[in-house]
mmCIF file of C-alpha atoms in Angstrom:
data_model
loop_
_atom_site.group_PDB
_atom_site.id
_atom_site.type_symbol
_atom_site.label_atom_id
_atom_site.label_comp_id
_atom_site.label_asym_id
_atom_site.label_seq_id
_atom_site.Cartn_x
_atom_site.Cartn_y
_atom_site.Cartn_z
ATOM 1 C CA MET N 1 8.502 27.046 22.128
ATOM 2 C CA PRO N 2 7.762 23.619 22.453
ATOM 3 C CA LYS N 3 6.892 21.850 18.492
ATOM 4 C CA LEU N 4 3.285 20.487 18.214
ATOM 5 C CA SER N 5 2.485 16.991 16.323
ATOM 6 C CA SER N 6 1.409 17.325 13.062
ATOM 7 C CA ALA N 7 -2.579 16.473 13.629
ATOM 8 C CA THR N 8 -2.511 19.325 15.759
ATOM 9 C CA ALA N 9 -0.386 21.680 13.753
ATOM 10 C CA TRP N 10 -2.130 21.527 10.803
ATOM 11 C CA ARG N 11 -5.200 21.876 13.029
ATOM 12 C CA GLN N 12 -4.336 25.543 14.095
ATOM 13 C CA HIS N 13 -3.513 26.353 9.937
ATOM 14 C CA ILE N 14 -6.887 25.456 8.923
ATOM 15 C CA PRO N 15 -6.543 27.837 5.807
ATOM 16 C CA LEU N 16 -3.009 26.794 4.676
ATOM 17 C CA ALA N 17 -4.206 22.916 4.687
ATOM 18 C CA ILE N 18 -6.858 23.673 2.877
ATOM 19 C CA LEU N 19 -5.170 25.472 0.221
ATOM 20 C CA LEU N 20 -2.413 22.737 0.313
ATOM 21 C CA LEU N 21 -5.427 20.184 -0.348
ATOM 22 C CA LEU N 22 -6.549 22.116 -3.491
ATOM 23 C CA ALA N 23 -2.787 23.010 -4.833
ATOM 24 C CA LEU N 24 -3.454 19.483 -4.574
ATOM 25 C CA GLY N 25 -6.432 18.150 -5.824
ATOM 26 C CA ILE N 26 -5.866 20.553 -9.143
ATOM 27 C CA GLY N 27 -2.195 19.398 -9.985
ATOM 28 C CA LEU N 28 -2.636 15.800 -10.103
ATOM 29 C CA ALA N 29 -5.668 16.328 -11.787
ATOM 30 C CA GLN N 30 -3.261 18.333 -14.817
ATOM 31 C CA ALA N 31 -1.165 15.944 -14.561
ATOM 32 C CA ILE N 32 -3.890 12.905 -15.116
ATOM 33 C CA TRP N 33 -5.283 14.826 -17.748
ATOM 34 C CA THR N 34 -2.292 15.360 -19.263
ATOM 35 C CA SER N 35 -0.184 13.021 -19.708
ATOM 36 C CA PRO N 36 -2.372 9.017 -18.346
ATOM 37 C CA PRO N 37 0.430 7.194 -19.370
ATOM 38 C CA ASN N 38 2.455 8.878 -16.414
ATOM 39 C CA VAL N 39 -0.507 7.923 -13.697
ATOM 40 C CA ASP N 40 1.794 6.482 -11.700
ATOM 41 C CA ASN N 41 4.541 8.808 -11.194
ATOM 42 C CA ALA N 42 1.630 11.841 -10.683
ATOM 43 C CA LEU N 43 0.023 9.983 -7.414
ATOM 44 C CA ILE N 44 3.543 8.714 -6.094
ATOM 45 C CA LEU N 45 4.546 12.583 -6.726
ATOM 46 C CA ALA N 46 1.180 13.760 -5.242
ATOM 47 C CA ALA N 47 2.540 11.253 -2.008
ATOM 48 C CA LEU N 48 5.251 13.139 -1.790
ATOM 49 C CA ALA N 49 3.975 16.507 -1.496
ATOM 50 C CA ALA N 50 1.481 15.509 0.792
ATOM 51 C CA LEU N 51 4.580 13.504 3.469
ATOM 52 C CA LEU N 52 6.519 16.738 2.612
ATOM 53 C CA ALA N 53 3.511 19.032 3.464
ATOM 54 C CA TRP N 54 2.718 16.777 6.773
ATOM 55 C CA ASN N 55 6.059 16.483 8.025
ATOM 56 C CA MET N 56 6.643 19.910 7.861
ATOM 57 C CA ALA N 57 3.759 20.657 9.962
ATOM 58 C CA PRO N 58 5.360 20.900 13.393
ATOM 59 C CA GLY N 59 7.160 24.160 13.180
ATOM 60 C CA LEU N 60 5.207 26.529 11.769
ATOM 61 C CA HIS N 61 4.826 29.548 13.511
ATOM 62 C CA PRO N 62 1.547 30.103 15.441
ATOM 63 C CA ALA N 63 -0.543 32.683 12.588
ATOM 64 C CA PRO N 64 -0.835 36.215 12.906
ATOM 65 C CA PRO N 65 -4.657 37.332 13.277
ATOM 66 C CA GLN N 66 -4.039 40.017 11.198
ATOM 67 C CA PRO N 67 -0.879 39.845 7.884
ATOM 68 C CA ARG N 68 1.811 41.686 9.245
ATOM 69 C CA THR N 69 3.004 44.563 6.710
ATOM 70 C CA THR N 70 6.141 42.734 5.096
ATOM 71 C CA ALA N 71 3.805 39.970 4.779
ATOM 72 C CA ARG N 72 1.240 42.667 2.771
ATOM 73 C CA LEU N 73 4.163 43.411 0.807
ATOM 74 C CA ALA N 74 5.274 40.105 -0.120
ATOM 75 C CA ALA N 75 2.211 38.740 -1.406
ATOM 76 C CA TRP N 76 1.456 41.985 -2.886
ATOM 77 C CA LEU N 77 5.066 41.521 -5.252
ATOM 78 C CA LEU N 78 4.291 37.889 -5.425
ATOM 79 C CA LEU N 79 1.297 39.046 -7.243
ATOM 80 C CA ALA N 80 2.730 41.295 -8.998
ATOM 81 C CA THR N 81 5.640 38.951 -9.945
ATOM 82 C CA ALA N 82 2.361 36.745 -11.776
ATOM 83 C CA VAL N 83 0.452 40.035 -13.374
ATOM 84 C CA VAL N 84 3.830 40.825 -15.283
ATOM 85 C CA LEU N 85 4.248 36.502 -15.670
ATOM 86 C CA ILE N 86 0.309 36.072 -17.506
ATOM 87 C CA LEU N 87 1.553 39.628 -19.802
ATOM 88 C CA LEU N 88 4.444 37.274 -20.965
ATOM 89 C CA GLU N 89 1.981 33.969 -21.432
ATOM 90 C CA ASN N 90 0.438 36.184 -23.788
ATOM 91 C CA HIS N 91 2.964 36.833 -26.377
ATOM 92 C CA THR N 92 4.980 33.645 -25.982
ATOM 93 C CA ASN N 93 2.139 31.129 -24.977
ATOM 94 C CA THR N 94 4.601 28.789 -22.567
ATOM 95 C CA VAL N 95 1.673 26.111 -20.794
ATOM 96 C CA ALA N 96 4.860 26.116 -17.892
ATOM 97 C CA LEU N 97 4.073 29.899 -17.228
ATOM 98 C CA HIS N 98 0.644 29.233 -16.153
ATOM 99 C CA HIS N 99 1.627 26.888 -13.668
ATOM 100 C CA LEU N 100 4.380 29.120 -12.534
ATOM 101 C CA VAL N 101 1.939 32.295 -12.657
ATOM 102 C CA THR N 102 -0.942 29.318 -10.355
ATOM 103 C CA LEU N 103 2.325 28.594 -7.910
ATOM 104 C CA LEU N 104 3.112 32.885 -7.027
ATOM 105 C CA LEU N 105 -0.801 33.200 -6.423
ATOM 106 C CA ALA N 106 -0.495 30.445 -4.613
ATOM 107 C CA LEU N 107 2.483 31.524 -2.395
ATOM 108 C CA ALA N 108 1.072 35.207 -2.496
ATOM 109 C CA VAL N 109 -2.525 33.710 -0.586
ATOM 110 C CA ALA N 110 -1.067 31.199 1.979
ATOM 111 C CA THR N 111 1.680 34.298 2.723
ATOM 112 C CA TRP N 112 -0.805 36.856 3.203
ATOM 113 C CA LEU N 113 -2.532 34.221 5.456
ATOM 114 C CA GLU N 114 0.857 32.688 7.443
ATOM 115 C CA GLU N 115 3.599 34.773 6.679
ATOM 116 C CA ARG N 116 6.759 34.596 5.259
ATOM 117 C CA HIS N 117 8.008 31.873 7.449
ATOM 118 C CA ASN N 118 4.966 29.796 6.992
ATOM 119 C CA ALA N 119 4.225 30.163 3.383
ATOM 120 C CA ALA N 120 7.945 29.421 2.568
ATOM 121 C CA ARG N 121 8.368 26.446 4.196
ATOM 122 C CA ALA N 122 4.694 25.675 2.102
ATOM 123 C CA SER N 123 6.188 26.666 -0.870
ATOM 124 C CA LEU N 124 8.065 22.673 -1.821
ATOM 125 C CA PRO N 125 4.818 21.200 -1.629
ATOM 126 C CA LEU N 126 2.996 24.128 -3.700
ATOM 127 C CA GLY N 127 5.993 24.256 -6.151
ATOM 128 C CA ILE N 128 5.681 19.615 -6.507
ATOM 129 C CA ALA N 129 1.759 20.472 -6.536
ATOM 130 C CA LEU N 130 0.970 22.923 -9.503
ATOM 131 C CA LEU N 131 4.451 23.115 -11.027
ATOM 132 C CA VAL N 132 5.878 19.906 -11.153
ATOM 133 C CA LEU N 133 3.013 17.508 -11.369
ATOM 134 C CA PRO N 134 1.269 19.551 -14.094
ATOM 135 C CA ASN N 135 4.724 19.437 -15.937
ATOM 136 C CA GLN N 136 5.866 15.685 -14.856
ATOM 137 C CA GLU N 137 6.058 14.722 -18.665
ATOM 138 C CA TYR N 138 8.708 17.551 -19.618
ATOM 139 C CA LEU N 139 10.557 17.369 -16.706
ATOM 140 C CA LEU N 140 10.354 13.480 -16.519
ATOM 141 C CA LEU N 141 11.613 14.197 -20.837
ATOM 142 C CA ALA N 142 14.398 16.953 -20.235
ATOM 143 C CA PHE N 143 16.156 14.481 -17.245
ATOM 144 C CA SER N 144 16.295 11.784 -19.331
ATOM 145 C CA TYR N 145 18.235 12.617 -22.083
ATOM 146 C CA PRO N 146 21.717 13.636 -19.826
ATOM 147 C CA LEU N 147 21.057 9.787 -17.613
ATOM 148 C CA ARG N 148 21.303 8.033 -20.647
ATOM 149 C CA LEU N 149 24.577 9.764 -21.624
ATOM 150 C CA ILE N 150 26.054 9.882 -18.455
ATOM 151 C CA SER N 151 25.116 6.031 -18.090
ATOM 152 C CA THR N 152 26.094 4.935 -22.040
ATOM 153 C CA ILE N 153 29.079 6.685 -21.317
ATOM 154 C CA ILE N 154 29.951 4.637 -18.294
ATOM 155 C CA THR N 155 28.775 1.111 -19.285
ATOM 156 C CA VAL N 156 30.941 1.852 -22.656
ATOM 157 C CA PHE N 157 34.204 2.905 -20.242
ATOM 158 C CA CYS N 158 33.637 -0.668 -18.637
ATOM 159 C CA LEU N 159 33.546 -2.923 -20.424
ATOM 160 C CA LYS N 160 36.026 -0.967 -22.392
ATOM 161 C CA ILE N 161 38.385 -2.142 -19.189
ATOM 162 C CA VAL N 162 37.530 -6.244 -19.495
ATOM 163 C CA GLY N 163 37.750 -5.719 -23.186
ATOM 164 C CA LEU N 164 34.807 -5.958 -24.862
ATOM 165 C CA ASP N 165 35.015 -4.404 -28.673
ATOM 166 C CA ILE N 166 32.635 -1.292 -27.253
ATOM 167 C CA SER N 167 32.522 1.994 -28.371
ATOM 168 C CA HIS N 168 28.698 4.803 -28.271
ATOM 169 C CA HIS N 169 27.748 7.877 -30.558
ATOM 170 C CA LEU N 170 25.921 9.908 -28.210
ATOM 171 C CA THR N 171 23.187 7.158 -26.921
ATOM 172 C CA SER N 172 23.862 4.138 -29.041
ATOM 173 C CA ILE N 173 25.986 1.323 -27.752
ATOM 174 C CA ARG N 174 28.277 -0.390 -30.458
ATOM 175 C CA ILE N 175 29.175 -3.768 -29.677
ATOM 176 C CA GLY N 176 30.511 -5.422 -32.296
ATOM 177 C CA THR N 177 28.304 -5.036 -35.619
ATOM 178 C CA SER N 178 25.404 -4.614 -33.055
ATOM 179 C CA GLU N 179 23.918 -1.104 -32.366
ATOM 180 C CA ILE N 180 22.025 -0.528 -29.566
ATOM 181 C CA ALA N 181 19.305 2.643 -28.939
ATOM 182 C CA VAL N 182 19.856 3.275 -25.193
ATOM 183 C CA THR N 183 16.278 4.683 -25.528
ATOM 184 C CA ASP N 184 14.589 6.702 -22.447
ATOM 185 C CA ALA N 185 12.993 3.363 -20.785
ATOM 186 C CA CYS N 186 16.802 2.685 -20.189
ATOM 187 C CA SER N 187 17.312 5.807 -18.642
ATOM 188 C CA GLY N 188 15.366 5.116 -15.123
ATOM 189 C CA ILE N 189 14.074 8.272 -15.920
ATOM 190 C CA ASN N 190 10.509 5.701 -15.191
ATOM 191 C CA GLN N 191 12.169 4.840 -11.899
ATOM 192 C CA LEU N 192 13.140 8.894 -11.375
ATOM 193 C CA ALA N 193 9.642 9.432 -9.146
ATOM 194 C CA VAL N 194 9.562 6.559 -7.101
ATOM 195 C CA MET N 195 12.777 6.778 -5.511
ATOM 196 C CA LEU N 196 12.459 9.714 -4.717
ATOM 197 C CA LEU N 197 9.584 9.143 -2.329
ATOM 198 C CA ILE N 198 12.143 6.359 -0.931
ATOM 199 C CA GLY N 199 14.915 8.932 -0.808
ATOM 200 C CA TYR N 200 12.905 11.373 1.086
ATOM 201 C CA VAL N 201 11.948 9.002 3.874
ATOM 202 C CA LEU N 202 15.328 6.644 3.949
ATOM 203 C CA VAL N 203 17.466 10.722 4.729
ATOM 204 C CA ARG N 204 14.635 11.443 6.612
ATOM 205 C CA ARG N 205 15.590 7.748 8.985
ATOM 206 C CA PHE N 206 19.030 8.975 9.203
ATOM 207 C CA HIS N 207 19.202 12.831 9.959
ATOM 208 C CA HIS N 208 17.454 14.719 11.952
ATOM 209 C CA SER N 209 19.029 17.905 10.677
ATOM 210 C CA ARG N 210 18.083 19.245 7.985
ATOM 211 C CA PRO N 211 20.740 20.670 6.345
ATOM 212 C CA TRP N 212 22.415 17.550 6.658
ATOM 213 C CA GLN N 213 18.975 15.494 4.845
ATOM 214 C CA VAL N 214 19.752 18.168 1.948
ATOM 215 C CA VAL N 215 23.238 17.209 1.222
ATOM 216 C CA HIS N 216 22.341 13.372 1.675
ATOM 217 C CA TYR N 217 19.294 13.969 -0.213
ATOM 218 C CA LEU N 218 21.894 15.073 -3.028
ATOM 219 C CA PHE N 219 23.390 12.171 -3.212
ATOM 220 C CA LEU N 220 20.802 9.797 -4.614
ATOM 221 C CA LEU N 221 21.181 11.504 -8.737
ATOM 222 C CA PRO N 222 24.932 9.980 -8.300
ATOM 223 C CA ALA N 223 23.346 6.878 -6.769
ATOM 224 C CA VAL N 224 20.589 6.634 -9.580
ATOM 225 C CA ILE N 225 23.257 7.434 -12.456
ATOM 226 C CA ILE N 226 25.417 4.914 -11.105
ATOM 227 C CA ALA N 227 22.576 1.722 -10.542
ATOM 228 C CA ASN N 228 21.354 2.396 -13.969
ATOM 229 C CA SER N 229 24.943 2.182 -14.938
ATOM 230 C CA LEU N 230 25.028 -1.617 -13.345
ATOM 231 C CA ARG N 231 21.677 -1.516 -14.615
ATOM 232 C CA LEU N 232 22.611 -1.074 -18.334
ATOM 233 C CA LEU N 233 25.964 -2.991 -18.293
ATOM 234 C CA ALA N 234 24.379 -6.181 -16.587
ATOM 235 C CA SER N 235 21.375 -6.111 -20.403
ATOM 236 C CA CYS N 236 24.712 -5.358 -22.402
ATOM 237 C CA LEU N 237 26.238 -8.409 -21.152
ATOM 238 C CA LEU N 238 23.409 -10.639 -20.755
ATOM 239 C CA TYR N 239 22.477 -9.525 -24.586
ATOM 240 C CA LEU N 240 25.704 -10.936 -25.399
ATOM 241 C CA ARG N 241 24.467 -14.026 -24.398
ATOM 242 C CA ILE N 242 21.120 -13.394 -25.598
ATOM 243 C CA GLY N 243 20.085 -11.679 -28.207
ATOM 244 C CA LEU N 244 17.459 -8.881 -28.302
ATOM 245 C CA PRO N 245 15.654 -10.656 -25.647
ATOM 246 C CA ALA N 246 18.013 -9.328 -23.059
ATOM 247 C CA PHE N 247 16.207 -5.720 -23.743
ATOM 248 C CA ALA N 248 13.198 -6.729 -23.656
ATOM 249 C CA ASP N 249 10.180 -8.851 -21.062
ATOM 250 C CA PRO N 250 10.965 -10.121 -18.080
ATOM 251 C CA TYR N 251 14.790 -9.049 -17.760
ATOM 252 C CA HIS N 252 14.125 -5.183 -18.339
ATOM 253 C CA THR N 253 11.365 -5.332 -15.726
ATOM 254 C CA TRP N 254 13.414 -7.664 -13.176
ATOM 255 C CA PHE N 255 16.569 -5.118 -14.099
ATOM 256 C CA GLY N 256 14.426 -1.904 -13.276
ATOM 257 C CA TYR N 257 13.346 -3.628 -9.931
ATOM 258 C CA ALA N 258 17.119 -4.732 -9.267
ATOM 259 C CA MET N 259 17.942 -0.540 -10.372
ATOM 260 C CA VAL N 260 15.264 0.610 -7.392
ATOM 261 C CA ALA N 261 16.842 -1.633 -4.748
ATOM 262 C CA ALA N 262 20.549 0.029 -5.916
ATOM 263 C CA THR N 263 19.696 3.032 -5.680
ATOM 264 C CA VAL N 264 18.557 2.882 -2.053
ATOM 265 C CA ILE N 265 21.199 0.688 -1.336
ATOM 266 C CA ILE N 266 24.322 2.869 -2.593
ATOM 267 C CA LEU N 267 21.709 5.867 -0.460
ATOM 268 C CA TRP N 268 21.177 4.203 2.446
ATOM 269 C CA GLY N 269 25.072 2.834 2.273
ATOM 270 C CA ILE N 270 25.738 6.955 1.593
ATOM 271 C CA GLY N 271 24.155 7.425 4.784
ATOM 272 C CA PHE N 272 26.843 6.177 6.848
ATOM 273 C CA VAL N 273 29.972 8.321 5.755
ATOM 274 C CA PHE N 274 28.243 11.710 7.654
ATOM 275 C CA PRO N 275 28.746 11.867 11.508
ATOM 276 C CA PRO N 276 26.767 11.315 14.305
ATOM 277 C CA GLU N 277 24.369 12.892 15.316
ATOM 278 C CA PRO N 278 22.993 13.545 18.816
ATOM 279 C CA PRO N 279 19.430 12.955 19.368
ATOM 280 C CA PRO N 280 16.499 15.758 19.768
ATOM 281 C CA PRO N 281 15.716 17.703 22.457
ATOM 282 C CA PRO N 282 12.345 15.208 24.263
ATOM 283 C CA HIS N 283 9.352 17.539 23.412
ATOM 284 C CA PRO N 284 5.940 16.832 24.624
ATOM 285 C CA ALA N 285 3.889 15.273 21.358
ATOM 286 C CA SER N 286 1.151 18.177 21.550
ATOM 287 C CA ALA N 287 0.493 21.424 23.031
ATOM 288 C CA PRO N 288 -2.762 23.533 23.557
ATOM 289 C CA ALA N 289 -3.033 26.398 21.121
ATOM 290 C CA ASN N 290 -4.131 28.136 23.514
ATOM 291 C CA PRO N 291 -2.151 28.139 27.321
ATOM 292 C CA PRO N 292 -4.492 29.201 29.897
ATOM 293 C CA PRO N 293 -2.485 32.511 31.451
ATOM 294 C CA ASN N 294 -0.454 31.645 35.448
ATOM 295 C CA PRO N 295 -2.899 32.796 37.659
#
């Protein structure tokens, strides 16, 4: 069966498209309401979810006129899981469970309307919209400390090699008699959302195969760690020359831009390590939803 263009495919799956748009609007509104300082990250994550949804459209299967038995069972199972989580939420008062319940309900509707295959393809953009966006502040904090700690260890190790008197305790760096705290702003977490979006676009340009895209995309985290370590290394060396202004603007902003550029370059270079792929077979950009019967 030839693949359809994204626009043509979505015209055949209007209920699923409406569900995704509603989820994206709800998630974005929650993100803006709960964490106004992170509006930029929320908009970038919303753009990533929208791009994922747009690119998944050509692979959608035709929606059946009535849901099959397996789809109905899967939808009811998702609904039952959501009910159990609602009961747990009443006892634990955990906000994340509320968002997970919303995601499960959306997946149940998608499964009932579009079968399991299409619902599975929609699960990632739905997850970003209904789970990641409302909890972006907590997720950023969870990722921040490991990134800071790893970057601190790499930076101190490199500077010790060149003979500097430097040590660290967790995420604090001691240079001579001075101590520098590696804060969230120095972890690269503020640039993580934009790098997720750029990295996704980059790996899709490199590979036609979905497994290779996933493997290449997983290298984004090591690329972020290496780039952030280089950023912290440059900041420490500049600190030895000019003191505390090395960690303030405009140097802090310049190093942030340089970190994004370094991450993209590293991820782009990794793409050439993968074996070459044959070009995808040509297929028509669009096809009629209901082809006329043969005479």
